[in-house]
Short mmCIF file of C-alpha atoms in Angstrom, two decimals:
data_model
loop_
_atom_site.label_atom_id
_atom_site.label_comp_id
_atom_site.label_asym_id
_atom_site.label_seq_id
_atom_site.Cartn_x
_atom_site.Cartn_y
_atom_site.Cartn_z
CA UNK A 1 -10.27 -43.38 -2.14
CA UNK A 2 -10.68 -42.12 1.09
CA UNK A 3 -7.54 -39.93 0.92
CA UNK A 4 -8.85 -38.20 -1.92
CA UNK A 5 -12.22 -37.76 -0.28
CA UNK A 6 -10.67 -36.00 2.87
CA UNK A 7 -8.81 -34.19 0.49
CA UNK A 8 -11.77 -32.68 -1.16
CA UNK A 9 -13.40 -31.50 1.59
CA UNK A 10 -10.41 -29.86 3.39
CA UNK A 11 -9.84 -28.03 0.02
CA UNK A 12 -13.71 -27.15 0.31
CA UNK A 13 -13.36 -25.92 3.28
CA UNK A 14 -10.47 -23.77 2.33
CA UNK A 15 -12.67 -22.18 -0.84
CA UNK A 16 -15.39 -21.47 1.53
CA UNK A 17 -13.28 -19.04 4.13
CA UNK A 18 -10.91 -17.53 0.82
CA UNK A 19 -14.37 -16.84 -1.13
CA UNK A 20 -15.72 -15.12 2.01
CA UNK A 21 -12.32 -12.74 2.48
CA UNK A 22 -13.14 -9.76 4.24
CA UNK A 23 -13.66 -6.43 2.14
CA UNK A 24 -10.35 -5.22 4.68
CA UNK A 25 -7.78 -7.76 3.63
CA UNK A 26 -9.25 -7.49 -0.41
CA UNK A 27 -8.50 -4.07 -0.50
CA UNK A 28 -5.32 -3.96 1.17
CA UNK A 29 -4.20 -6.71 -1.15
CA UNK A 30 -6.01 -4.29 -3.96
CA UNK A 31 -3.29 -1.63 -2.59
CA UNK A 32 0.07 -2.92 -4.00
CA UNK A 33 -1.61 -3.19 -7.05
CA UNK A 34 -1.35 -0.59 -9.92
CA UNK A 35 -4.71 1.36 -9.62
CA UNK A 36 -5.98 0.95 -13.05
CA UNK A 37 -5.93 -3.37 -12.35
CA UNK A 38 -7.57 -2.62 -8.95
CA UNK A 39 -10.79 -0.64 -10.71
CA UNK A 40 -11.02 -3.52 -13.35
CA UNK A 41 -11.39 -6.03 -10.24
CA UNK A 42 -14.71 -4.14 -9.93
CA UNK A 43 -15.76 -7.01 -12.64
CA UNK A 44 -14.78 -10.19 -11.12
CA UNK A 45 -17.99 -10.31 -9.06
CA UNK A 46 -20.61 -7.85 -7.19
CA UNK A 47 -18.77 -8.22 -3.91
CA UNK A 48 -15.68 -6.67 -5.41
CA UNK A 49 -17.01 -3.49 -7.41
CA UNK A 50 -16.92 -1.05 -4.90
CA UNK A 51 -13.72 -2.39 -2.58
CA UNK A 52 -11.26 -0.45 -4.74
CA UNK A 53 -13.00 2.65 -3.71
CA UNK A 54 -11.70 2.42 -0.24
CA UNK A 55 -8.06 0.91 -0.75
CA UNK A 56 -5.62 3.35 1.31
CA UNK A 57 -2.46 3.02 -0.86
CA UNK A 58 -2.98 4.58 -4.28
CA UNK A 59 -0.76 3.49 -7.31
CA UNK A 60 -0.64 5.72 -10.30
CA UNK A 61 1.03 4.93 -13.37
CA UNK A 62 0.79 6.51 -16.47
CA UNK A 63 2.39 3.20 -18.47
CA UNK A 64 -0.62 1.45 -17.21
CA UNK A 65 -2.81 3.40 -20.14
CA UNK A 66 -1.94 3.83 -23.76
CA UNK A 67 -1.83 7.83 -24.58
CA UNK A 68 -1.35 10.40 -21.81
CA UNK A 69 -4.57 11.76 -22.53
CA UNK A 70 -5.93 8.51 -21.70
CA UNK A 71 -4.32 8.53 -18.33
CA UNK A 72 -5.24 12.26 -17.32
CA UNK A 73 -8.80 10.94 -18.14
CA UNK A 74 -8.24 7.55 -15.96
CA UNK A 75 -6.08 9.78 -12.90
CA UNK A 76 -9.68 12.10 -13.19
CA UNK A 77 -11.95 9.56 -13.06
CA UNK A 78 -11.01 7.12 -10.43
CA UNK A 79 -10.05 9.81 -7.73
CA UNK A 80 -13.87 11.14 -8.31
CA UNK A 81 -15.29 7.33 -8.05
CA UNK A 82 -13.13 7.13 -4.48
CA UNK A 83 -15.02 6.25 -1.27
CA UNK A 84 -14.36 9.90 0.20
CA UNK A 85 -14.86 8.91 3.78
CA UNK A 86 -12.04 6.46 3.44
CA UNK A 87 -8.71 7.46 4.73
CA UNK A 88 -6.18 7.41 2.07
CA UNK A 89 -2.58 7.28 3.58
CA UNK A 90 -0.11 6.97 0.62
CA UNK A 91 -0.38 7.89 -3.20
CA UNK A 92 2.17 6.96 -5.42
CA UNK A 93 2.14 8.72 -8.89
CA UNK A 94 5.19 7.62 -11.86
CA UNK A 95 4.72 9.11 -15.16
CA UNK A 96 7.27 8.33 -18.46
CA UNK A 97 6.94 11.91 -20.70
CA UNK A 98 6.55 15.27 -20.97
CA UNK A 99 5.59 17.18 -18.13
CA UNK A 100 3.17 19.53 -19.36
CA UNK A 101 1.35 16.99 -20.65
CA UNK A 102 0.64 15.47 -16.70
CA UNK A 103 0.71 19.02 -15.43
CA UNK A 104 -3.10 18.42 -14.36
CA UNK A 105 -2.63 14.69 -13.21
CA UNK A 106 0.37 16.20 -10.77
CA UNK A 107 -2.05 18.84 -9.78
CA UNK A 108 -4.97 16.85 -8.86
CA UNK A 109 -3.00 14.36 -7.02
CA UNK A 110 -1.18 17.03 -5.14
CA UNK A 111 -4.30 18.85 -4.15
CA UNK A 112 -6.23 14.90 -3.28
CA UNK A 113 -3.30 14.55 -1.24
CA UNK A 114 -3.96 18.07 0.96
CA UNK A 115 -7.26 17.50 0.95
CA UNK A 116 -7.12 14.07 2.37
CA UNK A 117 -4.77 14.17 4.66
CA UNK A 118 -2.46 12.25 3.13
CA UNK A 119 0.72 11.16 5.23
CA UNK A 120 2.91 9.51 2.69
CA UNK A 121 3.44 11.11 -1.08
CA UNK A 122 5.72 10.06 -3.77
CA UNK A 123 6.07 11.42 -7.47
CA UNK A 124 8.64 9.91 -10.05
CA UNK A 125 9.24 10.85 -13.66
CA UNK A 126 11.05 9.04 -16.19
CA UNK A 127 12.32 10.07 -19.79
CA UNK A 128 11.43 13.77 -19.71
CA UNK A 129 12.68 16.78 -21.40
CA UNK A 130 14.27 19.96 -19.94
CA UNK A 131 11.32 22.25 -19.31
CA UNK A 132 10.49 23.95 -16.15
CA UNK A 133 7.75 22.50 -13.60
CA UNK A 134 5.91 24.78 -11.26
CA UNK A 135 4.27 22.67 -8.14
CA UNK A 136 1.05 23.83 -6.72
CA UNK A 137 2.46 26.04 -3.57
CA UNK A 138 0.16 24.54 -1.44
CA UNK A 139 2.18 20.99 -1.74
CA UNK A 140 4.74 23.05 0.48
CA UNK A 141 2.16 23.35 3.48
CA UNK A 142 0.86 20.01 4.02
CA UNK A 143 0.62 19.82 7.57
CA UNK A 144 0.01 16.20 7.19
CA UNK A 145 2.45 14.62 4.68
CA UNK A 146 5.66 12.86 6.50
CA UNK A 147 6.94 11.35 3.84
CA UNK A 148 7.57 13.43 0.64
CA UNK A 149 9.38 12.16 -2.18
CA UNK A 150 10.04 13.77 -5.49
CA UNK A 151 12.26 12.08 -8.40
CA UNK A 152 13.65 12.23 -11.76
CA UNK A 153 15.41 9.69 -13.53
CA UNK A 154 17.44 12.27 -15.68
CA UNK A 155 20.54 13.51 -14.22
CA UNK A 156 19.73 17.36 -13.99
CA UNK A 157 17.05 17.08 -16.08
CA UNK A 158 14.27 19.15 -14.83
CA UNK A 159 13.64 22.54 -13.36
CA UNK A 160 10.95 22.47 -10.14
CA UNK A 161 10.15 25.99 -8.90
CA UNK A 162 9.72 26.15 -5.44
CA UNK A 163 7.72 29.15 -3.47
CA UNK A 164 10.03 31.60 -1.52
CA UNK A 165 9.09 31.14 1.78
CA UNK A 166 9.90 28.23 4.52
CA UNK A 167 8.07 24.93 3.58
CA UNK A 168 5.95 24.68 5.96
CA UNK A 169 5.73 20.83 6.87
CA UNK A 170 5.36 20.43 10.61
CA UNK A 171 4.74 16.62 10.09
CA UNK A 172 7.43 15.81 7.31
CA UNK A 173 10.14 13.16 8.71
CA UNK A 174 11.27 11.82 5.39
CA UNK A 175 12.26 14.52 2.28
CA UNK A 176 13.72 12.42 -0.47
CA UNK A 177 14.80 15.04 -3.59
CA UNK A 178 16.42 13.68 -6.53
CA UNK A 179 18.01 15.10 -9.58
CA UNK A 180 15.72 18.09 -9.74
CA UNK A 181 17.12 21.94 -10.03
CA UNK A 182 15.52 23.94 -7.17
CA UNK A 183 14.82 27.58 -8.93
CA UNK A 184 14.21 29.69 -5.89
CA UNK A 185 13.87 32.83 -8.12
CA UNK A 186 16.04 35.94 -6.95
CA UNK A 187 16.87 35.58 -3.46
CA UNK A 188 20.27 35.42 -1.99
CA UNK A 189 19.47 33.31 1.09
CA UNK A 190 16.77 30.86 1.99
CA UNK A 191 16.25 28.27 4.70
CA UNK A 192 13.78 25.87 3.28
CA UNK A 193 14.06 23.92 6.50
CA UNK A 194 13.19 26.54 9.61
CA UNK A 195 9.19 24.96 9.41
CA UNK A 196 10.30 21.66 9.40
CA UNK A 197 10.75 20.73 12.97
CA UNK A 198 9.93 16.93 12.18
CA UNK A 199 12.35 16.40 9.73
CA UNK A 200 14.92 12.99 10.36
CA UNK A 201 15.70 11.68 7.13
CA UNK A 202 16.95 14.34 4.34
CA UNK A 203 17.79 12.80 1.04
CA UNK A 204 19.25 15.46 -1.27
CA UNK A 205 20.56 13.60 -4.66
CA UNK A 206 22.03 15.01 -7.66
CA UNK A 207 20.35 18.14 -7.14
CA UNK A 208 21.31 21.56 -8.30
CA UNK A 209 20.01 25.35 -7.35
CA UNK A 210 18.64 28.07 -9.96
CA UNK A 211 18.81 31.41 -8.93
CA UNK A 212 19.98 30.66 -4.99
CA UNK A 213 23.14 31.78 -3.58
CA UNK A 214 23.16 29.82 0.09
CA UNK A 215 21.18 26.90 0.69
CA UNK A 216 20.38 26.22 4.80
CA UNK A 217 20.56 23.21 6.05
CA UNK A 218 19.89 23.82 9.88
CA UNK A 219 18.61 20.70 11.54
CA UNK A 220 18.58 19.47 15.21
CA UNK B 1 13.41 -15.13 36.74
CA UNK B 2 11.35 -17.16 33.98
CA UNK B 3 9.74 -15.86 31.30
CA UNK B 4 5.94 -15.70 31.52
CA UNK B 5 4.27 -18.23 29.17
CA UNK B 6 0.88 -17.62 27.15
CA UNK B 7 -0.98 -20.31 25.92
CA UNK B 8 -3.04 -19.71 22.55
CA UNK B 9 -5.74 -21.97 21.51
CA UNK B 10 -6.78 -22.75 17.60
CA UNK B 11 -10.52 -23.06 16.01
CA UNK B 12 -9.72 -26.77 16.06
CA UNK B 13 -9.23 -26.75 20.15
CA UNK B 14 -5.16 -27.31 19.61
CA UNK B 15 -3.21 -25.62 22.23
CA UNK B 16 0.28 -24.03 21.61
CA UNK B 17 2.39 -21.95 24.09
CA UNK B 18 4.59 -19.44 23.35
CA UNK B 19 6.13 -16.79 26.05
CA UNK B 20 4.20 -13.59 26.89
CA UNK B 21 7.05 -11.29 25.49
CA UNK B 22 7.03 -12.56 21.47
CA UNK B 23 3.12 -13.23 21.87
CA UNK B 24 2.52 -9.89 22.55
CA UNK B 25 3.73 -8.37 19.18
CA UNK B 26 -0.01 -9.17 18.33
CA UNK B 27 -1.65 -6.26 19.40
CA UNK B 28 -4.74 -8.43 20.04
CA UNK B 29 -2.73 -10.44 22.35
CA UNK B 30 -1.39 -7.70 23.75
CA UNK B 31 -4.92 -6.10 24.72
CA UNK B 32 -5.85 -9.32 26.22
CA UNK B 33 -2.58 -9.54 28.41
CA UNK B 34 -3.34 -5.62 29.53
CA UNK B 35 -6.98 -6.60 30.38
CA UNK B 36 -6.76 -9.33 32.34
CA UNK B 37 -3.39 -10.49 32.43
CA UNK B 38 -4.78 -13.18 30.27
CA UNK B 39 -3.56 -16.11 32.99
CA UNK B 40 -5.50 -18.69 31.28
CA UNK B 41 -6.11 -20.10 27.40
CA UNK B 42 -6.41 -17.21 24.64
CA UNK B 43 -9.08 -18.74 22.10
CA UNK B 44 -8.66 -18.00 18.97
CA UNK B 45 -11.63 -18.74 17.18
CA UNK B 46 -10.76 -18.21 13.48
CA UNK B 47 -7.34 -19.37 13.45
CA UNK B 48 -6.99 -22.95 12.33
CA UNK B 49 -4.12 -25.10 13.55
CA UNK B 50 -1.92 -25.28 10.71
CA UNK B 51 -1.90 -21.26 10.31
CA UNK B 52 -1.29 -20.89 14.16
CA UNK B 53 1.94 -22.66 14.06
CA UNK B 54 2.77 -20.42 11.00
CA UNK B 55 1.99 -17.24 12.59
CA UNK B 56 3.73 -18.83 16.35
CA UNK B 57 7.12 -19.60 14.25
CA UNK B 58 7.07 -16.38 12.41
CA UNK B 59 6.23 -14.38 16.07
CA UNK B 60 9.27 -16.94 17.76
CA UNK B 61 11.80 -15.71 15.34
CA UNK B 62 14.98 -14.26 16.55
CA UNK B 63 15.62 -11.63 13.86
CA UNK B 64 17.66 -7.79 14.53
CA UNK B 65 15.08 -5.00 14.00
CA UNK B 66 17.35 -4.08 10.73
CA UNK B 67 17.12 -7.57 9.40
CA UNK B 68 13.49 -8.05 9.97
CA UNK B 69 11.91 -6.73 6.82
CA UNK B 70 14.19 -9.18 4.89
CA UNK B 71 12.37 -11.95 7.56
CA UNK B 72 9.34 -11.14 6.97
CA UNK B 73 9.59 -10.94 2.83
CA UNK B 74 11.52 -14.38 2.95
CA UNK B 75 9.01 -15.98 5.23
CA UNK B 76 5.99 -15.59 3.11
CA UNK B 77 7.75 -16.13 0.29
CA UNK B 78 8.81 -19.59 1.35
CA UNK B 79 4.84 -20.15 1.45
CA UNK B 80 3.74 -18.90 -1.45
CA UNK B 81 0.87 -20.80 -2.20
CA UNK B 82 -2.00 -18.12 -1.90
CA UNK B 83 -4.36 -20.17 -0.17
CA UNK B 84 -1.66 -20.12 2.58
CA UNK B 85 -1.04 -16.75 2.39
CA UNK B 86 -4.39 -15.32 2.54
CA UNK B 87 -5.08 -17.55 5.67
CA UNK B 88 -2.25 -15.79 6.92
CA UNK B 89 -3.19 -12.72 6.45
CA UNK B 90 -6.62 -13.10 7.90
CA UNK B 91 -4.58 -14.69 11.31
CA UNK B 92 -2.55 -11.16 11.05
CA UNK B 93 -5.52 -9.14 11.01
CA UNK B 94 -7.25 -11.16 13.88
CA UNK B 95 -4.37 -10.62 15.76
CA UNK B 96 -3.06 -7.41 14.24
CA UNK B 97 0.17 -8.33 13.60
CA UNK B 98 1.01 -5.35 10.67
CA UNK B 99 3.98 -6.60 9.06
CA UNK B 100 3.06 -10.19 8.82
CA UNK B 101 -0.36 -8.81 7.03
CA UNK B 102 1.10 -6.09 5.15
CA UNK B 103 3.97 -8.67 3.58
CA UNK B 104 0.92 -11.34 2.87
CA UNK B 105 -1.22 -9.24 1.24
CA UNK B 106 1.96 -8.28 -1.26
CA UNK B 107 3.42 -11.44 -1.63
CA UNK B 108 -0.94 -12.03 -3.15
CA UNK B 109 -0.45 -8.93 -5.09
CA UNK B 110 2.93 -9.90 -6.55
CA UNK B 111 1.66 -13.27 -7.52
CA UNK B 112 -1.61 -12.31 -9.53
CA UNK B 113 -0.72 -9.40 -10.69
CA UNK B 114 -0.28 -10.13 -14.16
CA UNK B 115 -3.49 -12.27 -14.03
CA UNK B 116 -6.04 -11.95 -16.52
CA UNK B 117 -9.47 -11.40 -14.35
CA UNK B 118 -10.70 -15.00 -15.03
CA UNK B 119 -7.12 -16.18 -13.68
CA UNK B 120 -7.52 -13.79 -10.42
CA UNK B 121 -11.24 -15.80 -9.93
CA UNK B 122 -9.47 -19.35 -10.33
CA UNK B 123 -6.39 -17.94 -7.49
CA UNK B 124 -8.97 -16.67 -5.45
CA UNK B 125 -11.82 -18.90 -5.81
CA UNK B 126 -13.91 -16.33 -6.91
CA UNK B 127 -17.72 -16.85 -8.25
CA UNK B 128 -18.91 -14.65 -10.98
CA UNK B 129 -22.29 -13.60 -9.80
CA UNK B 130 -23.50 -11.92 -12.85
CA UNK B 131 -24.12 -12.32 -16.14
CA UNK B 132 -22.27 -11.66 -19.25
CA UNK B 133 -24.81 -8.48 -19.62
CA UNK B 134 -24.16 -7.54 -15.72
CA UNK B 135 -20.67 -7.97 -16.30
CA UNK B 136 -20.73 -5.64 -19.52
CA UNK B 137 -22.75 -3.32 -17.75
CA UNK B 138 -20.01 -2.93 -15.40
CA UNK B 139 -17.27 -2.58 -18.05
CA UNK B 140 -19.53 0.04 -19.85
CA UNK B 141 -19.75 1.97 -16.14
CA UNK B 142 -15.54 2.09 -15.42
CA UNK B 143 -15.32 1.91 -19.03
CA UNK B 144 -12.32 4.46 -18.52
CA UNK B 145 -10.27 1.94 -16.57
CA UNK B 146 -10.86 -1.24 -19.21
#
C-alpha cells in the first residue's frame, strides 16, 4: 500500500516537470516532425499553438496532404504563419509528382531559404516525369547555405538548368547532386566551382551534362 | 600526472564525480571550469539523481568520434520510455550537451509520431485547456493544416 503510494507521487512529480517542458525543447522535438503534424499540435493545448512557429528545422512533404494543390496551399500558408524573428537553420522539402505542379512550392522555399539565412537546404523528388526544371538563380548565391542538397530518385530523369556563371556559395561545405542533367546552355567551358572556396564534401551521383563540353572540378 | 576530477551535485543533494576532461563536453560545465576553475561542487539544480547518472554514463563513454553517432542513437534508444527521455533532454539543455539533446528530442519525435493528438496529450501529459469550441476555433484558424 505504501509502495503504490510512493509510486504515485514520484509519477506526479514526473507529470508536473514533463507538463511544464520548456517552449525550447517542444519545438525542437516539433522539428523532426513532418511540418504539417507540427501546425496541428497548435490544438493540443494554448501553450502549444504558437511553438511551431519558431521550430528551426522545417520538414516539407508533399505526401503529408492529399492533392498537390492542397500542399502548395499548406507550403504557402505555414511559411507566412512563421515566427519571422526566429532563426530557421535547415528546410527540408520532398515532393512525389510532377514538377510544374510544385514549381511555386520550390520557389518559395528557395527564396525563404535566402531570405532567412538558411545554412542547411535539401530538396528531393520522387516519381517524376522528364520535363525540364529551371531553379530560381538566386539559389546559386546564397552566401549562407553550407549544405545544399538536390535529388531525384529517377535515374536521369530530370533536366535542372543552371545559370552560366560561377555559383557563388562562399559558405557551401557540403554539395550533394544526384541524378539530375545539368543544362548549362551553350557554353564550351564552365567552372561551377571557382566561388566556392568552402567547399569539402562534393557528391556528384548519376549525373549527366546538357549542352557542356568540360566540366571543372578545381578544388584545394 | 592525474586527471583532474569534477564533482557534480543533483537537485536531490547526491554527489557524483567524474574527471574534468569528459565533464567538460557540457558546455555549461565547461563555462564553469573557465570561470573559476570550478575547484569545488557544481550544483545542478534541475537535474535529478537518476537522470545525472544517465547523462554521467553517457558523458563517461569511450566511443571513436566515427562511432559516436551510432552511441548516441543506441543510448537513447535503450531508454525509450519518453518520460526518460524528455528528462534527458532537459539535463542536455541545462548543460548543453547538443548531441545528447538533439538524439532525445528524435528518439520523442520517432515515438509519437504517428500519434493521434489525444495520444500525443496521454505521452506527454498534456492538459487540454480549452474547450471543444476553443479547440474548433483553432482548427477553423490552421484549418489548412487539419
Amino acid at each position: 500500500m505504501l509502495q503504490i503510494k510512493r509510486k504515485t507521487i514520484i509519477s506526479d512529480q514526473m507529470d508536473d516537470r514533463i507538463s511544464n517542458l520548456p517552449d525550447e525543447i517542444i519545438s525542437h522535438i516539433l522539428s523532426f516532425l513532418d511540418m504539417k503534424y507540427a501546425v496541428q499540435t497548435s490544438a493540443l493545448s494554448k501553450k502549444w499553438k504558437y511553438i511551431w512557429t519558431s521550430m528551426n528545422h522545417l520538414n516539407l512533404n508533399s505526401q503529408s496532404s492529399r492533392t498537390s494543390p492542397l500542399f502548395v496551399k499548406f507550403v504557402d500558408d505555414a511559411l507566412s504563419h512563421r515566427n519571422h524573428l526566429t532563426q530557421v537553420s535547415a528546410v527540408e522539402l520532398s515532393f512525389t509528382g510532377a514538377a510544374t505542379q510544385f514549381y511555386s512550392v520550390v520557389t518559395s522555399i528557395v527564396n525563404y531559404a535566402y531570405l532567412r539565412h538558411v545554412t542547411k537546404l535539401t530538396i528531393e523528388w520522387f516519381r517524376l516525369n522528364t520535363e525540364s526544371f529551371r531553379f530560381p538563380d538566386h539559389l546559386f548565391g546564397s552566401h549562407t547555405l553550407k549544405h545544399l542538397s538536390l535529388a531525384t530518385h529517377d535515374f536521369y530523369g530530370f533536366g535542372v538548368f543552371i545559370p552560366i556563371s560561377a555559383w557563388d556559395f562562399p559558405a557551401l561545405e557540403t554539395l550533394n547532386l544526384s541524378n539530375l542533367v545539368l543544362r548549362g546552355g551553350t557554353v564550351e567551358s564552365f567552372d561551377f566551382f571557382s566561388k566556392c572556396v568552402n567547399l569539402k564534401d562534393l557528391t556528384l551521383h548519376n549525373c549527366a551534362m546538357s549542352g557542356l563540353d568540360i566540366f571543372n572540378v578545381l578544388l584545394d | 600526472m592525474s586527471k583532474k576530477t569534477l564533482t557534480l551535485m543533483s537537485k536531490d543533494k547526491q554527489l557524483f564525480n567524474i574527471e574534468e576532461h569528459l565533464a567538460v563536453q557540457s558546455v555549461t560545465i565547461r563555462n564553469m571550469v573557465k570561470e573559476d576553475g570550478a575547484s569545488s561542487v557544481i550544483p545542478l539544480p534541475r537535474v535529478d539523481s537518476e537522470t545525472l547518472a544517465l547523462v554521467i554514463e553517457y558523458l563517461n563513454r569511450q566511443q571513436a568520434p566515427e562511432e559516436d553517432e551510432d552511441y548516441v542513437k543506441k543510448f537513447v534508444d535503450e531508454r525509450g520510455e519518453i518520460p526518460t527521455l524528455l528528462e534527458l533532454a532537459q539535463a542536455a539543455l541545462d548543460l548543453d550537451i547538443k548531441k545528447l539533446m538533439d538524439a532525445a528530442c528524435m528518439k520523442v519525435a520517432d515515438l509519437i509520431k504517428d500519434f493521434t493528438l489525444e495520444e500525443v496529450r496521454e505521452a506527454l501529459r498534456i492538459e487540454n485547456d480549452r474547450t471543444p469550441e476553443e479547440e474548433k476555433a483553432i482548427r477553423d484558424e490552421f484549418q489548412w493544416a487539419f
